[in-house]
């Protein structure tokens, strides 16, 4: 819940999902994009789930899945999330960039009904009663609403969130096709630890200790950015410049490499990032594989024995030269 609340207040998220400067006007409804996506993408998904990840069927619409939320819920959530505004400030230091900050404007926030906003039958409290005492905004006078924190807490305690998030974590850490039994076990741990400050850590520990964990070994391909970062790390790579304007050179190299592999850094094609959950194999095609080889050539061409003033990345090929196993060499 804390992670969801923090992510929801990130400037990049608010810009990308249209909640930056999304104010209340009684004659014009607020933008509903983030109100929808915080449920659809970040917590619940679109269908009500059993603890094993299977879809609950709608008793009033035979054979159809039961939606997790309605359009009325989206509208109410959008009203709850109004009042957050973007403030741009120049960063301190030599890096020539601007850093966006989010502030809360009470005057731009929709008025609550009976102290809160009704979403999926639950009232999300407004006001200053925050579930986390250490939640603050970037200016001391702007801590007048805890509605994002309260919304995150409400969503985190929905049992569909437990199964949805457990499934997504398994799809990323183990296999894109986790069994119903494994989803149920991890979903149970998710629910048991939902109010634990170290919830994510305990869920990951449960995944690693699960009897099916190693069955997923070698079942997933690496994403292009994983290939790029893993190769540089494995070969002791490092940028040759401190974090200044010159840092754009190694970043540009990585962007060019991943773009050739159909995963250009920071430029996903949709809110689902570069692939839909459970469809990582969709990244693999002939062009992407050629991009992998081209990127490997780029990395080899960047090899230096030491940092230099005019090279963007240097690699240490000593460990590569000492490789004994054929499988390791191929990897």
Short mmCIF file of C-alpha atoms in Angstrom, two decimals:
data_model
loop_
_atom_site.label_atom_id
_atom_site.label_comp_id
_atom_site.label_asym_id
_atom_site.label_seq_id
_atom_site.Cartn_x
_atom_site.Cartn_y
_atom_site.Cartn_z
CA UNK A 1 0.00 0.00 0.00
CA UNK A 2 2.82 2.39 0.85
CA UNK A 3 4.59 1.59 -2.42
CA UNK A 4 1.37 2.17 -4.38
CA UNK A 5 0.79 5.48 -2.60
CA UNK A 6 4.34 6.66 -3.27
CA UNK A 7 4.22 5.64 -6.93
CA UNK A 8 0.88 7.43 -7.29
CA UNK A 9 2.53 10.67 -6.18
CA UNK A 10 5.47 10.39 -8.57
CA UNK A 11 5.55 13.24 -11.11
CA UNK A 12 6.26 10.90 -14.04
CA UNK A 13 3.22 8.77 -13.19
CA UNK A 14 0.99 11.79 -12.76
CA UNK A 15 2.12 13.24 -16.08
CA UNK A 16 1.90 9.95 -18.00
CA UNK A 17 -1.56 9.12 -16.63
CA UNK A 18 -3.02 12.64 -16.76
CA UNK A 19 -3.38 13.39 -13.06
CA UNK A 20 -0.92 16.27 -12.87
CA UNK A 21 -2.90 19.51 -12.54
CA UNK A 22 -6.16 17.54 -12.52
CA UNK A 23 -8.35 19.93 -10.56
CA UNK A 24 -12.01 19.94 -9.54
CA UNK A 25 -14.60 21.96 -11.43
CA UNK A 26 -18.28 21.35 -10.61
CA UNK A 27 -19.16 22.03 -14.25
CA UNK A 28 -16.50 19.79 -15.77
CA UNK A 29 -15.53 16.29 -14.53
CA UNK A 30 -11.84 15.61 -13.90
CA UNK A 31 -9.73 13.45 -16.18
CA UNK A 32 -10.50 9.82 -15.28
CA UNK A 33 -7.37 8.17 -16.69
CA UNK A 34 -5.40 7.78 -13.46
CA UNK A 35 -8.51 7.00 -11.42
CA UNK A 36 -9.05 4.04 -13.74
CA UNK A 37 -5.46 2.91 -14.12
CA UNK A 38 -4.66 2.91 -10.39
CA UNK A 39 -7.23 0.10 -10.20
CA UNK A 40 -6.82 -1.57 -13.59
CA UNK A 41 -3.02 -1.64 -13.82
CA UNK A 42 -1.62 -0.99 -10.36
CA UNK A 43 -3.75 -3.05 -8.00
CA UNK A 44 -6.90 -4.94 -9.01
CA UNK A 45 -7.04 -5.68 -12.70
CA UNK A 46 -10.39 -5.64 -14.48
CA UNK A 47 -11.90 -8.94 -13.23
CA UNK A 48 -12.68 -10.13 -9.71
CA UNK A 49 -10.36 -13.05 -8.88
CA UNK A 50 -10.37 -16.07 -6.62
CA UNK A 51 -7.28 -16.63 -4.47
CA UNK A 52 -5.82 -18.98 -7.12
CA UNK A 53 -6.06 -16.31 -9.82
CA UNK A 54 -9.13 -17.79 -11.51
CA UNK A 55 -11.86 -15.38 -12.59
CA UNK A 56 -15.07 -15.05 -10.57
CA UNK A 57 -18.14 -15.26 -12.81
CA UNK A 58 -20.88 -12.64 -12.70
CA UNK A 59 -24.05 -14.17 -11.16
CA UNK A 60 -26.17 -11.65 -13.04
CA UNK A 61 -24.48 -12.22 -16.38
CA UNK A 62 -23.97 -15.97 -16.87
CA UNK A 63 -20.63 -16.99 -18.31
CA UNK A 64 -19.14 -13.50 -18.04
CA UNK A 65 -16.42 -12.37 -15.59
CA UNK A 66 -17.43 -10.24 -12.62
CA UNK A 67 -15.84 -6.77 -13.03
CA UNK A 68 -13.81 -5.49 -10.12
CA UNK A 69 -15.06 -1.92 -10.46
CA UNK A 70 -17.73 0.06 -12.29
CA UNK A 71 -17.67 3.31 -14.24
CA UNK A 72 -19.18 4.98 -11.16
CA UNK A 73 -16.18 3.75 -9.15
CA UNK A 74 -13.79 5.24 -11.74
CA UNK A 75 -15.55 8.61 -11.53
CA UNK A 76 -15.46 8.58 -7.73
CA UNK A 77 -11.78 7.62 -7.65
CA UNK A 78 -10.97 10.39 -10.13
CA UNK A 79 -12.67 12.92 -7.86
CA UNK A 80 -10.71 11.59 -4.87
CA UNK A 81 -7.41 12.09 -6.68
CA UNK A 82 -7.95 15.71 -7.72
CA UNK A 83 -5.86 18.58 -6.38
CA UNK A 84 -2.34 17.35 -7.14
CA UNK A 85 -0.33 19.83 -9.16
CA UNK A 86 3.02 19.91 -10.88
CA UNK A 87 5.74 22.29 -9.80
CA UNK A 88 8.92 22.45 -11.87
CA UNK A 89 12.18 23.45 -10.22
CA UNK A 90 15.73 23.51 -11.48
CA UNK A 91 17.84 20.76 -9.99
CA UNK A 92 20.74 21.58 -7.67
CA UNK A 93 24.12 20.69 -9.12
CA UNK A 94 25.76 20.67 -12.52
CA UNK A 95 23.42 18.29 -14.33
CA UNK A 96 21.43 20.48 -16.77
CA UNK A 97 17.92 19.23 -16.12
CA UNK A 98 14.72 20.14 -14.37
CA UNK A 99 13.13 18.11 -11.60
CA UNK A 100 9.35 18.01 -11.32
CA UNK A 101 7.67 17.98 -7.94
CA UNK A 102 4.08 17.26 -6.95
CA UNK A 103 2.25 19.53 -4.54
CA UNK A 104 -1.31 19.35 -3.20
CA UNK A 105 -3.70 22.26 -3.67
CA UNK A 106 -6.73 22.08 -1.37
CA UNK A 107 -8.65 24.55 -3.53
CA UNK A 108 -8.36 22.22 -6.55
CA UNK A 109 -9.51 19.13 -4.61
CA UNK A 110 -13.05 17.80 -5.02
CA UNK A 111 -15.26 18.04 -1.90
CA UNK A 112 -15.78 14.74 -0.09
CA UNK A 113 -19.21 13.28 0.61
CA UNK A 114 -19.71 12.24 4.23
CA UNK A 115 -15.98 12.56 4.81
CA UNK A 116 -14.82 10.48 1.89
CA UNK A 117 -15.29 9.02 -1.58
CA UNK A 118 -17.29 5.83 -2.21
CA UNK A 119 -15.35 3.33 -4.35
CA UNK A 120 -16.42 -0.32 -4.73
CA UNK A 121 -18.70 -0.03 -1.72
CA UNK A 122 -15.90 1.24 0.55
CA UNK A 123 -15.49 4.83 1.72
CA UNK A 124 -12.02 6.20 1.08
CA UNK A 125 -11.46 8.78 3.85
CA UNK A 126 -10.35 12.28 2.97
CA UNK A 127 -8.60 14.70 5.30
CA UNK A 128 -5.51 14.46 7.46
CA UNK A 129 -5.86 11.02 9.05
CA UNK A 130 -3.00 9.34 7.19
CA UNK A 131 -2.28 5.63 7.59
CA UNK A 132 1.45 6.39 7.53
CA UNK A 133 2.73 9.09 9.83
CA UNK A 134 5.79 9.61 7.65
CA UNK A 135 3.80 10.47 4.53
CA UNK A 136 4.44 14.07 3.57
CA UNK A 137 4.41 16.15 0.43
CA UNK A 138 7.34 18.15 -0.82
CA UNK A 139 6.29 21.29 1.04
CA UNK A 140 5.39 21.26 4.71
CA UNK A 141 2.16 23.22 4.21
CA UNK A 142 0.81 20.76 1.65
CA UNK A 143 0.06 17.78 3.89
CA UNK A 144 -3.64 18.62 4.00
CA UNK A 145 -4.88 15.49 2.24
CA UNK A 146 -4.07 11.82 2.77
CA UNK A 147 -6.56 10.65 0.18
CA UNK A 148 -3.97 8.90 -2.03
CA UNK A 149 -2.63 6.98 0.96
CA UNK A 150 -6.13 6.00 2.02
CA UNK A 151 -7.06 4.95 -1.52
CA UNK A 152 -3.92 2.79 -1.73
CA UNK A 153 -4.75 1.19 1.62
CA UNK A 154 -8.29 0.41 0.49
CA UNK A 155 -7.09 -1.15 -2.77
CA UNK A 156 -4.35 -3.12 -0.99
CA UNK A 157 -6.92 -4.72 1.30
CA UNK A 158 -9.09 -5.93 -1.58
CA UNK A 159 -8.66 -9.71 -1.95
CA UNK A 160 -8.61 -9.45 -5.75
CA UNK A 161 -5.48 -7.31 -5.39
CA UNK A 162 -3.82 -10.14 -3.49
CA UNK A 163 -4.34 -12.63 -6.32
CA UNK A 164 -3.66 -10.08 -9.07
CA UNK A 165 -0.37 -8.90 -7.59
CA UNK A 166 0.74 -12.41 -6.63
CA UNK A 167 0.18 -13.51 -10.22
CA UNK A 168 2.09 -10.54 -11.62
CA UNK A 169 5.05 -11.13 -9.31
CA UNK A 170 5.17 -14.81 -10.27
CA UNK A 171 4.99 -13.89 -13.96
CA UNK A 172 8.02 -11.66 -13.52
CA UNK A 173 10.12 -13.68 -11.07
CA UNK A 174 9.35 -17.32 -11.87
CA UNK A 175 7.32 -18.20 -14.95
CA UNK A 176 4.84 -16.52 -17.23
CA UNK A 177 2.47 -19.40 -16.66
CA UNK A 178 2.30 -20.00 -12.87
CA UNK A 179 0.07 -22.79 -11.60
CA UNK A 180 -3.18 -22.03 -9.79
CA UNK A 181 -1.79 -23.77 -6.68
CA UNK A 182 1.30 -21.55 -6.60
CA UNK A 183 -0.76 -18.40 -7.14
CA UNK A 184 -2.99 -19.40 -4.23
CA UNK A 185 -0.04 -19.99 -1.91
CA UNK A 186 1.59 -16.65 -2.74
CA UNK A 187 -1.75 -14.81 -2.70
CA UNK A 188 -2.32 -16.14 0.81
CA UNK A 189 1.06 -14.80 1.95
CA UNK A 190 0.26 -11.48 0.29
CA UNK A 191 -2.98 -11.21 2.27
CA UNK A 192 -1.38 -12.29 5.53
CA UNK A 193 1.33 -9.63 5.23
CA UNK A 194 -0.78 -6.83 3.67
CA UNK A 195 -0.17 -4.48 6.62
CA UNK A 196 3.46 -5.47 7.18
CA UNK A 197 6.03 -2.74 6.45
CA UNK A 198 8.19 -5.45 4.84
CA UNK A 199 5.34 -7.06 2.91
CA UNK A 200 7.08 -7.18 -0.48
CA UNK A 201 10.20 -8.74 1.04
CA UNK A 202 8.18 -11.46 2.76
CA UNK A 203 6.27 -12.24 -0.43
CA UNK A 204 9.51 -12.54 -2.41
CA UNK A 205 10.93 -14.83 0.30
CA UNK A 206 7.81 -16.99 0.05
CA UNK A 207 8.18 -17.16 -3.74
CA UNK A 208 11.84 -18.20 -3.46
CA UNK A 209 10.93 -20.88 -0.89
CA UNK A 210 7.99 -22.24 -2.87
CA UNK A 211 8.37 -25.85 -4.11
CA UNK A 212 7.59 -24.73 -7.68
CA UNK A 213 10.15 -21.93 -7.73
CA UNK A 214 12.98 -23.86 -9.38
CA UNK A 215 10.59 -25.51 -11.82
CA UNK A 216 10.44 -22.15 -13.54
CA UNK A 217 14.19 -21.97 -14.08
CA UNK A 218 15.14 -21.01 -17.66
CA UNK A 219 11.47 -20.56 -18.56
CA UNK A 220 11.69 -16.83 -19.33
CA UNK A 221 13.69 -14.88 -21.86
CA UNK A 222 15.64 -11.82 -20.85
CA UNK A 223 14.21 -8.47 -21.79
CA UNK A 224 16.52 -6.30 -23.92
CA UNK A 225 17.25 -3.93 -21.03
CA UNK A 226 18.12 -6.96 -18.87
CA UNK A 227 20.44 -8.25 -21.58
CA UNK A 228 22.14 -4.86 -21.83
CA UNK A 229 22.53 -4.29 -18.08
CA UNK A 230 23.49 -7.90 -17.29
CA UNK A 231 26.20 -7.95 -19.95
CA UNK A 232 27.76 -4.74 -18.68
CA UNK A 233 27.61 -5.93 -15.06
CA UNK A 234 29.02 -9.38 -15.85
CA UNK A 235 32.00 -7.79 -17.56
CA UNK A 236 32.69 -5.27 -14.83
CA UNK A 237 31.44 -2.39 -16.92
CA UNK A 238 31.31 1.14 -15.60
CA UNK A 239 30.67 4.58 -16.96
CA UNK A 240 33.84 6.59 -17.36
CA UNK A 241 32.23 9.88 -16.38
CA UNK A 242 30.80 11.26 -13.16
CA UNK A 243 27.14 12.23 -13.09
CA UNK A 244 27.34 15.44 -15.10
CA UNK A 245 26.16 16.51 -18.53
CA UNK A 246 28.59 13.96 -19.98
CA UNK A 247 26.53 11.11 -18.50
CA UNK A 248 24.28 11.44 -21.55
CA UNK A 249 26.86 9.51 -23.62
CA UNK A 250 26.51 6.08 -21.94
CA UNK A 251 22.78 6.64 -21.58
CA UNK A 252 22.53 7.34 -25.30
CA UNK A 253 24.42 4.11 -26.06
CA UNK A 254 22.00 2.07 -23.94
CA UNK A 255 19.00 3.79 -25.53
CA UNK A 256 20.29 3.06 -29.03
CA UNK A 257 21.00 -0.58 -28.16
CA UNK A 258 17.64 -1.25 -26.54
CA UNK A 259 15.82 0.60 -29.33
CA UNK A 260 17.32 -1.85 -31.84
CA UNK A 261 15.99 -4.64 -29.64
CA UNK A 262 12.46 -3.15 -29.66
CA UNK A 263 12.62 -1.92 -26.05
CA UNK A 264 13.82 1.67 -26.16
CA UNK A 265 14.54 2.82 -22.62
CA UNK A 266 11.89 5.22 -21.22
CA UNK A 267 9.71 4.96 -24.34
CA UNK A 268 7.17 2.14 -23.84
CA UNK A 269 4.39 1.94 -26.43
CA UNK A 270 1.56 1.80 -23.87
CA UNK A 271 0.69 1.86 -20.17
CA UNK A 272 1.30 -1.89 -20.21
CA UNK A 273 4.98 -1.07 -20.84
CA UNK A 274 6.65 -3.14 -23.58
CA UNK A 275 4.45 -6.22 -23.35
CA UNK A 276 1.24 -7.36 -21.74
CA UNK A 277 1.64 -9.28 -18.47
CA UNK A 278 2.28 -12.91 -19.29
CA UNK A 279 3.33 -12.19 -22.89
CA UNK A 280 7.05 -11.52 -22.62
CA UNK A 281 7.65 -13.93 -25.51
CA UNK A 282 6.01 -11.29 -27.71
CA UNK A 283 9.26 -9.32 -27.48
CA UNK A 284 11.13 -11.97 -29.45
CA UNK A 285 11.30 -11.67 -33.23
CA UNK A 286 13.98 -11.73 -35.91
CA UNK A 287 14.64 -7.99 -35.71
CA UNK A 288 15.04 -8.15 -31.93
CA UNK A 289 17.49 -11.08 -32.18
CA UNK A 290 19.57 -9.19 -34.73
CA UNK A 291 19.51 -6.25 -32.35
CA UNK A 292 20.93 -8.45 -29.59
CA UNK A 293 23.90 -9.37 -31.76
CA UNK A 294 24.43 -5.74 -32.80
CA UNK A 295 24.35 -4.65 -29.17
CA UNK A 296 26.86 -7.34 -28.22
CA UNK A 297 29.13 -6.01 -30.96
CA UNK A 298 28.71 -2.49 -29.59
CA UNK A 299 29.66 -3.63 -26.09
CA UNK A 300 32.72 -5.48 -27.38
CA UNK A 301 33.75 -2.40 -29.33
CA UNK A 302 33.47 -0.33 -26.15
CA UNK A 303 35.98 -2.50 -24.29
CA UNK A 304 38.82 -0.62 -22.61
CA UNK A 305 41.35 -1.75 -20.05
CA UNK A 306 40.72 1.37 -17.97
CA UNK A 307 38.46 4.37 -17.80
CA UNK A 308 39.25 7.02 -20.36
CA UNK A 309 38.17 10.58 -20.89
CA UNK A 310 36.52 10.04 -24.28
CA UNK A 311 34.95 6.58 -24.03
CA UNK A 312 31.45 6.11 -22.67
CA UNK A 313 31.72 2.59 -21.20
CA UNK A 314 34.69 0.43 -20.41
CA UNK A 315 34.53 -3.34 -19.85
CA UNK A 316 36.83 -5.80 -18.16
CA UNK A 317 37.07 -8.92 -20.34
CA UNK A 318 39.33 -10.77 -17.87
CA UNK A 319 36.43 -12.75 -16.41
CA UNK A 320 35.23 -13.59 -19.91
CA UNK A 321 38.64 -14.91 -20.92
CA UNK A 322 38.73 -17.19 -17.87
CA UNK A 323 35.42 -18.86 -18.70
CA UNK A 324 35.71 -22.63 -18.47
CA UNK A 325 32.23 -23.94 -19.17
CA UNK A 326 30.81 -24.02 -22.70
CA UNK A 327 27.35 -23.17 -21.39
CA UNK A 328 28.72 -20.14 -19.57
CA UNK A 329 30.51 -19.01 -22.70
CA UNK A 330 27.30 -19.28 -24.71
CA UNK A 331 25.44 -17.33 -22.03
#
